[in-house]
Structures are given as structure tokens and as C-alpha cells.
PDB file of C-alpha atoms and ligand atoms in Angstrom:
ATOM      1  CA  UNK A  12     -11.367 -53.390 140.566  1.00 42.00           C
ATOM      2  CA  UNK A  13     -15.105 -53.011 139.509  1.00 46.00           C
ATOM      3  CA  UNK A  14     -17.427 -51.254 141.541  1.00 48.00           C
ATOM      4  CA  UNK A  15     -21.495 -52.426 141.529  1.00 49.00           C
ATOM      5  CA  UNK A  16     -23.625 -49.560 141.501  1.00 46.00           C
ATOM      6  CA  UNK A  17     -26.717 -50.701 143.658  1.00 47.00           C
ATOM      7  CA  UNK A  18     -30.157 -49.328 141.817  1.00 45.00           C
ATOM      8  CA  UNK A  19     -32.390 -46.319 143.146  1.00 45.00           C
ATOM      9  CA  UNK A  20     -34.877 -47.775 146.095  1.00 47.00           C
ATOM     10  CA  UNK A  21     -38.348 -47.420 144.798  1.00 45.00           C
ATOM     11  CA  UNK A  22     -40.239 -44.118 145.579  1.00 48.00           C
ATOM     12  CA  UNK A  23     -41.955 -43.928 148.998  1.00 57.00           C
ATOM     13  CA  UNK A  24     -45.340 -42.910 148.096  1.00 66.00           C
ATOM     14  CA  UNK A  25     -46.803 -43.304 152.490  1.00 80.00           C
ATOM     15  CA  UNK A  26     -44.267 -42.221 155.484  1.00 97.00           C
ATOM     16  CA  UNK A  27     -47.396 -44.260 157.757  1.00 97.00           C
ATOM     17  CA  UNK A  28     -46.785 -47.600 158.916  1.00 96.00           C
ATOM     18  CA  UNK A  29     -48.742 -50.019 159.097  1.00 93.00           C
ATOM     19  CA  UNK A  30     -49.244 -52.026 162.411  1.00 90.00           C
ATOM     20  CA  UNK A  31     -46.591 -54.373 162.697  1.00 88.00           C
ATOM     21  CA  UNK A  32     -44.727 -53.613 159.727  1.00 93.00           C
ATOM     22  CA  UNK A  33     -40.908 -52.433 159.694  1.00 94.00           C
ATOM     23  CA  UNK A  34     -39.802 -49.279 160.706  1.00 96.00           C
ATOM     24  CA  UNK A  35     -38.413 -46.587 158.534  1.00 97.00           C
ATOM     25  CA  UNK A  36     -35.072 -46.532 158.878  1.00 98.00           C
ATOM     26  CA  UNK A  37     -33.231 -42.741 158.343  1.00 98.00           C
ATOM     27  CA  UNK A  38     -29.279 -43.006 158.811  1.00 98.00           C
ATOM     28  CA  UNK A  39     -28.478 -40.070 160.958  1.00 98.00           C
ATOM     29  CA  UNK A  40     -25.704 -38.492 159.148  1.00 98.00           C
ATOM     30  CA  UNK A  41     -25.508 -41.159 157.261  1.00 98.00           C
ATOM     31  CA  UNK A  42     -23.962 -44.404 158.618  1.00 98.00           C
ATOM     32  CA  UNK A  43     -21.922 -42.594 161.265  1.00 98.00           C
ATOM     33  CA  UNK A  44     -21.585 -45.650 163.731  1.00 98.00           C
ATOM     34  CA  UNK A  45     -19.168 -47.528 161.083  1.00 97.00           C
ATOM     35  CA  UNK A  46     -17.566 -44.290 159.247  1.00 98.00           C
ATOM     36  CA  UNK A  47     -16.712 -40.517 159.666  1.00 98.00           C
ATOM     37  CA  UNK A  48     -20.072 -38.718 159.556  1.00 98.00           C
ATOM     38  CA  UNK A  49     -22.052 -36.602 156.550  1.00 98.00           C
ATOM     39  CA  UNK A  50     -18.960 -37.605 154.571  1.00 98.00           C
ATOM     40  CA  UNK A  51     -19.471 -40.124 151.381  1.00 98.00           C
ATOM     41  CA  UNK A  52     -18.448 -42.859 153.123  1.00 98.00           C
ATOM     42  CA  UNK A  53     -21.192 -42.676 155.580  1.00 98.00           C
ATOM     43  CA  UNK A  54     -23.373 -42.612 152.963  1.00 98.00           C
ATOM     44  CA  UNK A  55     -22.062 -45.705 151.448  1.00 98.00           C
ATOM     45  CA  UNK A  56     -22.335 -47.824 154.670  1.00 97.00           C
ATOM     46  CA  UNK A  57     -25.866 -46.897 155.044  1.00 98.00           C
ATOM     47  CA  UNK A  58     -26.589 -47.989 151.502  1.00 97.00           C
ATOM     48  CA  UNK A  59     -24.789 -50.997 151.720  1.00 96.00           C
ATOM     49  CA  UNK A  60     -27.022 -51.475 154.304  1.00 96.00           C
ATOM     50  CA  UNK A  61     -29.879 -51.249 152.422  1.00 96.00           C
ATOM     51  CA  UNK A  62     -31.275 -48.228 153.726  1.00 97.00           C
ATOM     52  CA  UNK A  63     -33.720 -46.319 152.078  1.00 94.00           C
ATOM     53  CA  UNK A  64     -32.835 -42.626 153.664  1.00 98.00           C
ATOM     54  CA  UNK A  65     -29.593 -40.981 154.630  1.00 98.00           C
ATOM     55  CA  UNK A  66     -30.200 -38.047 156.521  1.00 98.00           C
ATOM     56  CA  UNK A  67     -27.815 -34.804 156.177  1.00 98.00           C
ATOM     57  CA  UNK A  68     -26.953 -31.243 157.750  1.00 98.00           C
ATOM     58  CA  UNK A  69     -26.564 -28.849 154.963  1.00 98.00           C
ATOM     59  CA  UNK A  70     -25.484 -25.418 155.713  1.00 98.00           C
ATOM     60  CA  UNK A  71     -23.813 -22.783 153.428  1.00 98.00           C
ATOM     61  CA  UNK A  72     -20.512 -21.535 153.030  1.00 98.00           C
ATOM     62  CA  UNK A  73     -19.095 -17.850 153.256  1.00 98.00           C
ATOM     63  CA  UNK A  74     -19.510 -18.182 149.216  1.00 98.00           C
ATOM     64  CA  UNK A  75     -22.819 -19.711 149.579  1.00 98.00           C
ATOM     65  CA  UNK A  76     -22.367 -23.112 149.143  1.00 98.00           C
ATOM     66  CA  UNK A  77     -24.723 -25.513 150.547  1.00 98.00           C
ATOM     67  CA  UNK A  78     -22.549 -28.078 152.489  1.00 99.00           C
ATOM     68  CA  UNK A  79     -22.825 -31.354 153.931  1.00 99.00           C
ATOM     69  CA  UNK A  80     -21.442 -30.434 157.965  1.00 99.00           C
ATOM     70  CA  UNK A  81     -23.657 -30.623 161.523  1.00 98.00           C
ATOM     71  CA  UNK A  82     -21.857 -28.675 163.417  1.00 98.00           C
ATOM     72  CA  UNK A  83     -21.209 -24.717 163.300  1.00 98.00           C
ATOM     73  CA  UNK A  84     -17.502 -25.030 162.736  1.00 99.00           C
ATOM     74  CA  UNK A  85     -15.360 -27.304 161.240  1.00 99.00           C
ATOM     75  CA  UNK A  86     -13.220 -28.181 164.013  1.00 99.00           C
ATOM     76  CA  UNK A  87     -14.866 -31.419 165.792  1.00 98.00           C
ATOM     77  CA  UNK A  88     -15.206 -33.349 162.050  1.00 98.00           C
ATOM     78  CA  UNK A  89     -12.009 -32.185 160.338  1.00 98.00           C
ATOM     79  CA  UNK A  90      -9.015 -30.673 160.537  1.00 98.00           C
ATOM     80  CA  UNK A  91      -9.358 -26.820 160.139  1.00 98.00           C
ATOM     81  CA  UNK A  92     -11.029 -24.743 162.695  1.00 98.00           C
ATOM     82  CA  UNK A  93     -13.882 -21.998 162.183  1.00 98.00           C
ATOM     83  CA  UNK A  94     -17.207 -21.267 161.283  1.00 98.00           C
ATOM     84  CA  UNK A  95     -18.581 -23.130 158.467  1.00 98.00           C
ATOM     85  CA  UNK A  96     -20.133 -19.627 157.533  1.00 98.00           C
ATOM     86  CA  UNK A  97     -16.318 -18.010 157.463  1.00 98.00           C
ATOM     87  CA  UNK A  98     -14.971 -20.558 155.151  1.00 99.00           C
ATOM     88  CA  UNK A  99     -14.680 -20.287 151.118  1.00 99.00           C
ATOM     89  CA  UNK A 100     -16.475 -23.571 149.399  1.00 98.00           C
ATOM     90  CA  UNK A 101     -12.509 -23.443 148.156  1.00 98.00           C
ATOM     91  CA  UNK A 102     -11.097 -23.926 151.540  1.00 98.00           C
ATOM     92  CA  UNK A 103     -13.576 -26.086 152.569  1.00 99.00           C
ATOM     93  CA  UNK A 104     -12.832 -28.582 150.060  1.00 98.00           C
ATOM     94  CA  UNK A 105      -9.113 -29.051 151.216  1.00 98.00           C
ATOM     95  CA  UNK A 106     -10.897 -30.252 154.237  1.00 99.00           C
ATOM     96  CA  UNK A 107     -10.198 -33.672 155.488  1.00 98.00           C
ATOM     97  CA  UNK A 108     -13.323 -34.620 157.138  1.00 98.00           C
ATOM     98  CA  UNK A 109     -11.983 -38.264 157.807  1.00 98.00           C
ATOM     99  CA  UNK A 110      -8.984 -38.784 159.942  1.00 98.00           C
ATOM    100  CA  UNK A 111     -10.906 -37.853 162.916  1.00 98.00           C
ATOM    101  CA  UNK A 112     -12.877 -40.788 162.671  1.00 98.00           C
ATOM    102  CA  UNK A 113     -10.063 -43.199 161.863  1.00 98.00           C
ATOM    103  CA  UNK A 114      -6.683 -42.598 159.694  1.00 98.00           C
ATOM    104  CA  UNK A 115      -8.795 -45.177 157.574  1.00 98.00           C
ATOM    105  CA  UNK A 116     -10.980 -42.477 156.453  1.00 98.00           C
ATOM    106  CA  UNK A 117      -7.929 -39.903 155.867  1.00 98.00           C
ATOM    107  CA  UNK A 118      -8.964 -37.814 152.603  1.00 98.00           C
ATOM    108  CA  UNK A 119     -13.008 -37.986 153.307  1.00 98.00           C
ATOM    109  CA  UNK A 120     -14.123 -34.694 152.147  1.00 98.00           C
ATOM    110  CA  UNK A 121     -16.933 -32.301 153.280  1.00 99.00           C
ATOM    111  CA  UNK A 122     -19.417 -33.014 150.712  1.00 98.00           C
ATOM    112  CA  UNK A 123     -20.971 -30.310 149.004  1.00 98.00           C
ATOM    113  CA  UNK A 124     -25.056 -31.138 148.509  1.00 98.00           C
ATOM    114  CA  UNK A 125     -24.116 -31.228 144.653  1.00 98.00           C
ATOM    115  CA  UNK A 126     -21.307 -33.872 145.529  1.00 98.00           C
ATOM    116  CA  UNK A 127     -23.999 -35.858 147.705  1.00 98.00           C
ATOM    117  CA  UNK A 128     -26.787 -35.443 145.398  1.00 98.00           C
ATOM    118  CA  UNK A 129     -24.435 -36.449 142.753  1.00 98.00           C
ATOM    119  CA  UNK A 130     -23.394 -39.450 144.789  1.00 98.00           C
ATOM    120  CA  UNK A 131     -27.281 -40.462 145.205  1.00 98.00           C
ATOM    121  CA  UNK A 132     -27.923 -40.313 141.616  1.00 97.00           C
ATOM    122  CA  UNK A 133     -24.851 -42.562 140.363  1.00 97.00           C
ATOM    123  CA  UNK A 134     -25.185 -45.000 143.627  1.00 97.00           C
ATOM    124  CA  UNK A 135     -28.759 -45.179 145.055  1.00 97.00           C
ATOM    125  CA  UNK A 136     -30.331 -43.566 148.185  1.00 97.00           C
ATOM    126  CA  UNK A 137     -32.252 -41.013 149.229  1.00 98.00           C
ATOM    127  CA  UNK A 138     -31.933 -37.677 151.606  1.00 98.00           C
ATOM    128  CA  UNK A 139     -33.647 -36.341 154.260  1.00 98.00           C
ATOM    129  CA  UNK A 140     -31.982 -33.116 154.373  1.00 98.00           C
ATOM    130  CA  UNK A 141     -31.941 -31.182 157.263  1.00 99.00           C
ATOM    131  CA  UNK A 142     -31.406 -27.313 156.593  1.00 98.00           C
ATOM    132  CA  UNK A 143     -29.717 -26.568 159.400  1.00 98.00           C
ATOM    133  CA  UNK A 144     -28.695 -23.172 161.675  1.00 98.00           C
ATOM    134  CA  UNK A 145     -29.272 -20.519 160.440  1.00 96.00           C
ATOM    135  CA  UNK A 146     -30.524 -19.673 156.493  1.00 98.00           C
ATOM    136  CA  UNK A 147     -31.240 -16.865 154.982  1.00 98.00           C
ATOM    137  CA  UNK A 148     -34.361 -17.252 152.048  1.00 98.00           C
ATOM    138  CA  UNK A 149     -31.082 -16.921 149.563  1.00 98.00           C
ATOM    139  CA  UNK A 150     -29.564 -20.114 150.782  1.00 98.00           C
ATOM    140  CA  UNK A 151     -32.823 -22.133 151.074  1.00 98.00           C
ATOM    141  CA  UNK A 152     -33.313 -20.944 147.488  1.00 98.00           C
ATOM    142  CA  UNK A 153     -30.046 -22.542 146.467  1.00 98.00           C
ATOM    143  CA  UNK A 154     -30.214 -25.626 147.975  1.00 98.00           C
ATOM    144  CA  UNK A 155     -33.634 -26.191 146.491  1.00 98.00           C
ATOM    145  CA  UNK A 156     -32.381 -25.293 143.141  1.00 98.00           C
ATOM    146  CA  UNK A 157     -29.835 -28.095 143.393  1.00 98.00           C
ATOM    147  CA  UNK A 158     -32.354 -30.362 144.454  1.00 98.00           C
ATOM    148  CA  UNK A 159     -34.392 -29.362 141.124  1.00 98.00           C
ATOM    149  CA  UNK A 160     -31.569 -28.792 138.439  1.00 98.00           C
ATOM    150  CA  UNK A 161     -30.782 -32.848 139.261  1.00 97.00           C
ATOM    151  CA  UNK A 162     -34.726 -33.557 138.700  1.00 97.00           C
ATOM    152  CA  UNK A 163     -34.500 -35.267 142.343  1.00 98.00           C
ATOM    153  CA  UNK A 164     -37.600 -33.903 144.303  1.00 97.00           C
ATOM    154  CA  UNK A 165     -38.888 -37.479 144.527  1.00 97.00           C
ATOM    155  CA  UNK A 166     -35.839 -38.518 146.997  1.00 98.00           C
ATOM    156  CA  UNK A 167     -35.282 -35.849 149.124  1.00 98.00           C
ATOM    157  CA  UNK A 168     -37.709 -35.132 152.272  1.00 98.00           C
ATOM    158  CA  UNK A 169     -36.780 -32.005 153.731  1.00 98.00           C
ATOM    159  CA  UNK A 170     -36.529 -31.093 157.833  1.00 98.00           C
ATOM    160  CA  UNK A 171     -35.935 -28.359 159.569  1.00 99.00           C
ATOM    161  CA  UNK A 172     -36.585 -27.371 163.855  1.00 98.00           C
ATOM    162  CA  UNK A 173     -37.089 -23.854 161.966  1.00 98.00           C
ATOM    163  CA  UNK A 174     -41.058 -24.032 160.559  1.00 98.00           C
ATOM    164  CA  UNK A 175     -39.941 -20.833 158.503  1.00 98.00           C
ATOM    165  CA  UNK A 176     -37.485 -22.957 156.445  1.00 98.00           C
ATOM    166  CA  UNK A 177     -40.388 -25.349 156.169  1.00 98.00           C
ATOM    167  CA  UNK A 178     -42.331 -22.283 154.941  1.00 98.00           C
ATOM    168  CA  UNK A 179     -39.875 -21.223 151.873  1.00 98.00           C
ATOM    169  CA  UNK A 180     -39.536 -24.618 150.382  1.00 98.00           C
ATOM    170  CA  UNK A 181     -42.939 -25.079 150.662  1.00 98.00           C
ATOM    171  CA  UNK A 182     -43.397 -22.056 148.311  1.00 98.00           C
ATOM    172  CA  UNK A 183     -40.292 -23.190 146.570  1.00 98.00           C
ATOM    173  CA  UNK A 184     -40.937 -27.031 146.220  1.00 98.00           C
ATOM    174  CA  UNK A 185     -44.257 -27.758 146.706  1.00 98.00           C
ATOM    175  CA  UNK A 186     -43.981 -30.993 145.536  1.00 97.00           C
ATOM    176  CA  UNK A 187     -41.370 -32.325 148.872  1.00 98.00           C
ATOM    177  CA  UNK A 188     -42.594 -33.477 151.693  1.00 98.00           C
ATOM    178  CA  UNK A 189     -41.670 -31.370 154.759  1.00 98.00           C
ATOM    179  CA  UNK A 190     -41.232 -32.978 158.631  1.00 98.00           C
ATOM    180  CA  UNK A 191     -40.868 -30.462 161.782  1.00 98.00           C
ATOM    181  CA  UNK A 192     -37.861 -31.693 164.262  1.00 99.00           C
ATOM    182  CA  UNK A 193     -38.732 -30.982 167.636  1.00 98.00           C
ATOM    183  CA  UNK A 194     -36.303 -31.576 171.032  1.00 98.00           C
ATOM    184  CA  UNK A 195     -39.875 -29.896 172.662  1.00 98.00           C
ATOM    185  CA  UNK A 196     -43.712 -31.024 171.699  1.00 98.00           C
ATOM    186  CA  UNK A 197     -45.523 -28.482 170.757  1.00 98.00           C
ATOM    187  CA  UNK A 198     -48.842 -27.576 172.409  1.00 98.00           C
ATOM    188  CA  UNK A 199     -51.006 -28.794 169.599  1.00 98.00           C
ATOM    189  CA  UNK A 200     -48.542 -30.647 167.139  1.00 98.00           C
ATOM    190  CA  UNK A 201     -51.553 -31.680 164.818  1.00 98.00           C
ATOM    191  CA  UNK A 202     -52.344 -27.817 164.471  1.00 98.00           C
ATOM    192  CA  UNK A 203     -48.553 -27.026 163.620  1.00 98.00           C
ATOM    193  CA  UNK A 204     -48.270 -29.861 161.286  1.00 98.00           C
ATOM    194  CA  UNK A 205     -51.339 -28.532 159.496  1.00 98.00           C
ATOM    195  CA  UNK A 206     -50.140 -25.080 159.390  1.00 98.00           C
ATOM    196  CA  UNK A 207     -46.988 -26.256 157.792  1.00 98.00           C
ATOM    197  CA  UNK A 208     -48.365 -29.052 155.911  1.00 98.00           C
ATOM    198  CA  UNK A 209     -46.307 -31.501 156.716  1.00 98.00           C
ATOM    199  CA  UNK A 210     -45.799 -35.111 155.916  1.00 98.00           C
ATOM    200  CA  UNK A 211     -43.983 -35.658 158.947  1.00 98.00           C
ATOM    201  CA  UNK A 212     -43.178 -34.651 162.844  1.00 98.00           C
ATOM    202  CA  UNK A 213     -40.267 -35.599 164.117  1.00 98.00           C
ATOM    203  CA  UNK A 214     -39.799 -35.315 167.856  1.00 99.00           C
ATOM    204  CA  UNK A 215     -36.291 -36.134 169.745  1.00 98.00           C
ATOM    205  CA  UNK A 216     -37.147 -39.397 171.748  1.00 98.00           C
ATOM    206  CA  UNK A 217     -37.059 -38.190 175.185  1.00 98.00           C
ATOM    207  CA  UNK A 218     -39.679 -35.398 173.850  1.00 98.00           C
ATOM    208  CA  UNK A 219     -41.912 -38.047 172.325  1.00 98.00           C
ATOM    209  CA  UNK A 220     -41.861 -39.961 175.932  1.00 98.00           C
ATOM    210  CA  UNK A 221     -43.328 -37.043 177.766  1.00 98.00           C
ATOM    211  CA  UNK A 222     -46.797 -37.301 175.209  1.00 98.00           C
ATOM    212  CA  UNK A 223     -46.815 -40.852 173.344  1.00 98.00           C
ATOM    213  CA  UNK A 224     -50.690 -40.590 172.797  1.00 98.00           C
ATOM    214  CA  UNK A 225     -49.189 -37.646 170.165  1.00 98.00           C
ATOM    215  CA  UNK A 226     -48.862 -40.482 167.739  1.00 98.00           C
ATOM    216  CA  UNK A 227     -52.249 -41.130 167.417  1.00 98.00           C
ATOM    217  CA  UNK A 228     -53.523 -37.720 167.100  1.00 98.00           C
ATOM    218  CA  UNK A 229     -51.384 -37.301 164.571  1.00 98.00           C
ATOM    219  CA  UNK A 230     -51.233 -40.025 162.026  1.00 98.00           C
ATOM    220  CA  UNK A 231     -55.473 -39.086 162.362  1.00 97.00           C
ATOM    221  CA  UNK A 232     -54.485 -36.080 160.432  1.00 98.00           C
ATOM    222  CA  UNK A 233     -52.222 -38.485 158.369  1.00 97.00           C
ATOM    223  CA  UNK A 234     -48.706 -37.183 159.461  1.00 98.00           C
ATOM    224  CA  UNK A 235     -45.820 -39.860 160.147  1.00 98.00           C
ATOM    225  CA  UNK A 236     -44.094 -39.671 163.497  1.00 98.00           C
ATOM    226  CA  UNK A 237     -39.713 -40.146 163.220  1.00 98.00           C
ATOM    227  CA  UNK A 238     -37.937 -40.213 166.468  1.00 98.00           C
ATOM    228  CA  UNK A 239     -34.661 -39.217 166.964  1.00 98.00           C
ATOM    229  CA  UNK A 240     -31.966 -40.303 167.354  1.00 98.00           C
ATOM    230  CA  UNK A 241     -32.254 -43.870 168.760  1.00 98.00           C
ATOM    231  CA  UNK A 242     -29.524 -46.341 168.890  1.00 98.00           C
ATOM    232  CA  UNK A 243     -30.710 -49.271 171.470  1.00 96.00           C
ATOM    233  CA  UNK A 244     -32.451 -52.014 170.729  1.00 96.00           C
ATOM    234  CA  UNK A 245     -34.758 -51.884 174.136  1.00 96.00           C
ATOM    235  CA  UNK A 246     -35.815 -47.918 172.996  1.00 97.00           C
ATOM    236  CA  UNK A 247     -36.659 -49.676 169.242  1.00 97.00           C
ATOM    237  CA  UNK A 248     -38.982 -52.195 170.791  1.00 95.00           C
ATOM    238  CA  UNK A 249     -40.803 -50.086 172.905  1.00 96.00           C
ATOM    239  CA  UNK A 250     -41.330 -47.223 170.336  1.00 97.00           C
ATOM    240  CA  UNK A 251     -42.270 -49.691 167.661  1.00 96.00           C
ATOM    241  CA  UNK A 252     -45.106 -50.641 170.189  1.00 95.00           C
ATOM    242  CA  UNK A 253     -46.073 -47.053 170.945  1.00 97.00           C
ATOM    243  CA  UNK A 254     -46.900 -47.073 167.129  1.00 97.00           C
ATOM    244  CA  UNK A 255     -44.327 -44.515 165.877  1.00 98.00           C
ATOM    245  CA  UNK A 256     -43.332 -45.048 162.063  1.00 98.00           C
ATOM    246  CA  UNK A 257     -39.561 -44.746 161.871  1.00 98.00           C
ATOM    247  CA  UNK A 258     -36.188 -44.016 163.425  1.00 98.00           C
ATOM    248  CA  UNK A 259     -33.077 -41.621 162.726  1.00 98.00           C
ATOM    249  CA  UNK A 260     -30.343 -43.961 164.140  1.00 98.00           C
ATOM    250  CA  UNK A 261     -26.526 -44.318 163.884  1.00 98.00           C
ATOM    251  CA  UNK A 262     -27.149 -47.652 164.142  1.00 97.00           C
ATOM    252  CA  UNK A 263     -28.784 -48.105 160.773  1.00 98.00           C
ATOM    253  CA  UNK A 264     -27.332 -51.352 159.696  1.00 97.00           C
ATOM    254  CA  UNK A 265     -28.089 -52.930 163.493  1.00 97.00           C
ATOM    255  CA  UNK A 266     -31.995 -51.788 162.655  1.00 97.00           C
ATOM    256  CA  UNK A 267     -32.224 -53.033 159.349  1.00 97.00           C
ATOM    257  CA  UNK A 268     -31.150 -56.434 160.721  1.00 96.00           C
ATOM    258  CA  UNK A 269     -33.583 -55.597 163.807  1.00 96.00           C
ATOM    259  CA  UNK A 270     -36.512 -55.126 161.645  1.00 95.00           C
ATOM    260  CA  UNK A 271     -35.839 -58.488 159.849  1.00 94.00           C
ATOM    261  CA  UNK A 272     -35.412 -60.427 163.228  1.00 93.00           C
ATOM    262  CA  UNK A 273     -38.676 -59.159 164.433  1.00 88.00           C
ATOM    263  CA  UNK A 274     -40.552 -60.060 160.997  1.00 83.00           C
ATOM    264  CA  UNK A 275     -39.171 -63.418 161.605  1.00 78.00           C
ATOM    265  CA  UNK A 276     -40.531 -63.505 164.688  1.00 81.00           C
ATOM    266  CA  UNK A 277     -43.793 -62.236 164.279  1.00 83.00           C
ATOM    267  CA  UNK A 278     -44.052 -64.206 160.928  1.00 80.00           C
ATOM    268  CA  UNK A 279     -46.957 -67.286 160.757  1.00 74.00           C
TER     269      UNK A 279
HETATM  270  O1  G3P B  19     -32.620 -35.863 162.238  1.00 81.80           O
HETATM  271  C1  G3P B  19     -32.699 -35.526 163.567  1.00 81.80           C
HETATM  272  C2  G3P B  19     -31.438 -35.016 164.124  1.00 81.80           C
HETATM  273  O2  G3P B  19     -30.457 -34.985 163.134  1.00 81.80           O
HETATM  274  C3  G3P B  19     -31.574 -33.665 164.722  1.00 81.80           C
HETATM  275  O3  G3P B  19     -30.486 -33.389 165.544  1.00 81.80           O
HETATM  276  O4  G3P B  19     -28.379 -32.299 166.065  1.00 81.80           O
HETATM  277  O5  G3P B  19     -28.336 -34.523 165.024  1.00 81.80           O
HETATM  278  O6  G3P B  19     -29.013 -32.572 163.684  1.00 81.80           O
HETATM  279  P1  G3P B  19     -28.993 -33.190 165.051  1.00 81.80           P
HETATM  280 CA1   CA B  20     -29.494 -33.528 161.607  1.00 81.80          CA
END
């Protein structure tokens, strides 16, 4: 059987949208509606989709391997048990990360970043990588060297809730574009984003909802606004109206057709 490869999307050069214009669309952990999550069949939904970004967990093994995983342990998305941090890259990789999902899926491996970065380059996408937990400057070090020895700084956005994450690949990488997760606003969120220069702040939904006027203040300083993680249709509509620029969804195939129903609909 041949496989198509489906080319790179085009660079994003402006996370902003304009008014009326589609929303950015970031696959949270990949497409995990349809398949087993952070695994490369997630990914491959999501591109299928057409999606531009594929957002990912990476956090390193006992060896120091950055790996593609969410949780702390291994036990909810495959079928060992223990810390992520306890586990050899080795013993990792005998993983399956699939048959939780569905026995369809039964051999999906815990990616390392190489694997998905490698994956990216021979079949399309982009990352917004999340460095997540806990990281030492060691491990940020690493996964930004992976990102570099592949020459792909132009598709990956990093995000961390940690700002000093945000601060090491900033000294690291000055060339990616950094956005702050937040499940709280801060205070002054234009002051933090330009402390931390970043192209993006990306507030859980139901902390966006307690401050919406945040969106304004912020794309004033020219920062992009991603909510997380929103799956319905009625939470889509009324974000898209509050003016926010994009959405980390499990649902990234539904919004993709979403954002081509309602450029129908607004069309001439
Ligand atoms: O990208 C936003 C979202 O992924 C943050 O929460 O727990 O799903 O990593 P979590
Ligand atoms: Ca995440």
C-alpha cells in the first residue's frame, strides 16, 4: 500500500486574528477525541485534519529522555505503572500506549520528542510543545537541542504554566515563540507577558470567563490569546465573539469543519 505524505503547512508568521477570520486550531494532545492521545496516531488524525498545530506534553525520562506523556506516570495511557521520571527511555519504549484507547490502537508507542519531531518532518505539522512538570535547566536544554539539531525552530511554539521554563528557552532559543498557560489570570497579564516576552497567553477557559476584556489589553501589546481546552460548539461561538484567537481542542477535526461552516456563513 502507498502512503501520501501531506506537505509542511506554511510558516505562521502572526498568532493575531483578524476579526472574523478562523480560529487557530491547536490539537490538544494531538487528535485525542478519535485516537489514543500524544501517541503518533493522534498526531496523524489531527493532520489529516488539516490542522496546523498538534500540541504535546514532553517530560523526561529517568535517562533523560524527553518524552511525549501528560500525565506523571504511565499508568492511565499504557500499560506499565510508575513515574515517567523512574522509567529507562528503554522501558519506556516497550510501552503500549494504545490499547487503552481501543485494542485498535494496540502497539501505539510513547513517542519520544525525536520520534515526534521526526514524524513532523517526514509527514507535516507543527508542535506546540508543552514542557511539562517539573524540569530541571538540563532537560529544557535537551529538548531544545532536539528541536535545533532537526533545524525545526520555525514549527514548534513552546508553553509552559512554569514562566521559568519560558525563561531558559528564551536564553536557549530566542528565535521560538513562547505562550504562558494559565488555569488562574494573572493580576496584570500584559506585564507578565512582557516580562517573558511572549507571543502568546494562554488561559484555561473558565479562567478567561472571569476577565474577557483581558483580550483586548493584550493583543494592544500584540500577544495572541489560546483558550483551553474547549470542545463545544456553543463555548467556540461565544469565544470567537469575545475576540480570542485560537483554541486547544480534542475536537480538532469538529473545529476545522466549524470554522469552514461559519466562513460560509458569514461569506457575501
Ligand atoms: O495546552 C493546554 C493544556 O494542555 C494544558 O493542560 O493538563 O491538558 O496539559 P493539560
Ligand atoms: Ca498540555
Amino acid at each position: 500500500m502507498s502512503v501520501t505524505l501531506i506537505a509542511a503547512p506554511p510558516v505562521q508568521e502572526s498568532f493575531l486574528r483578524e476579526p472574523g477570520a478562523p480560529l487557530l486550531v491547536w490539537a490538544h494532545r494531538g487528535g485525542s477525541s478519535s485516537a489514543p492521545e500524544n501517541t503518533a496516531a493522534s498526531d496523524e488524525v489531527a493532520r489529516r485534519a488539516g490542522v496546523e498545530w498538534i500540541e504535546t506534553d514532553v517530560q523526561p525520562t529517568k535517562d533523560g529522555v524527553p518524552v511525549v506523556l501528560h500525565d506523571e506516570t504511565v499508568d492511565r495511557t499504557t500499560n506499565g505503572t510508575g513515574p515517567i521520571r523512574s522509567l529507562t527511555a528503554a522501558q519506556v519504549a516497550k510501552l503500549d500506549a494504545g490499547s487503552w484507547f481501543a485494542p485498535a490502537f494496540a502497539g501505539q508507542r510513547v513517542p519520544t520528542l525525536a520520534s515526534q519531531l521526526g514524524g513532523l518532518l517526514a509527514r507535516g505539522g507543527n508542535l506546540l510543545l508543552e514542557i511539562k512538570n517539573e524540569h530541571p535547566l538540563e532537560s529544557v536544554a535537551r529538548i531544545v537541542d532536539e528541536i535545533h539539531g532537526r533545524g525545526m525552530s520555525k514549527r514548534v511554539f513552546v508553553q509552559s504554566f512554569d514562566p521559568q521554563h519560558l525563561r531558559w528557552v528564551r536564553e536557549l532559543a530566542p528565535e521560538l515563540p513562547l505562550g504562558l498557560l494559565r488555569s488562574t489570570l494573572d493580576p496584570d497579564p500584559v506585564a507578565i507577558a512582557k516580562d517573558l516576552e511572549l507571543t502568546a497567553y494562554n488561559p484555561s477557559e473558565h479562567a478567561f470567563r472571569t476577565r474577557p476584556g483581558i483580550v483586548t489589553d493584550l493583543h494592544a501589546a500584540g500577544v495572541a490569546v489560546n483558550i483551553w481546552t474547549v470542545d463545544n460548539p456553543t463555548s467556540w461561538a461565544a469565544l470567537e465573539q469575545a475576540g480570542v484567537d485560537g483554541f486547544i481542542t480534542n475536537r480538532p477535526a469538529e473545529l476545522m469543519g466549524w470554522n469552514a461552516a461559519l466562513g460560509l456563513l458569514r461569506a457575501p
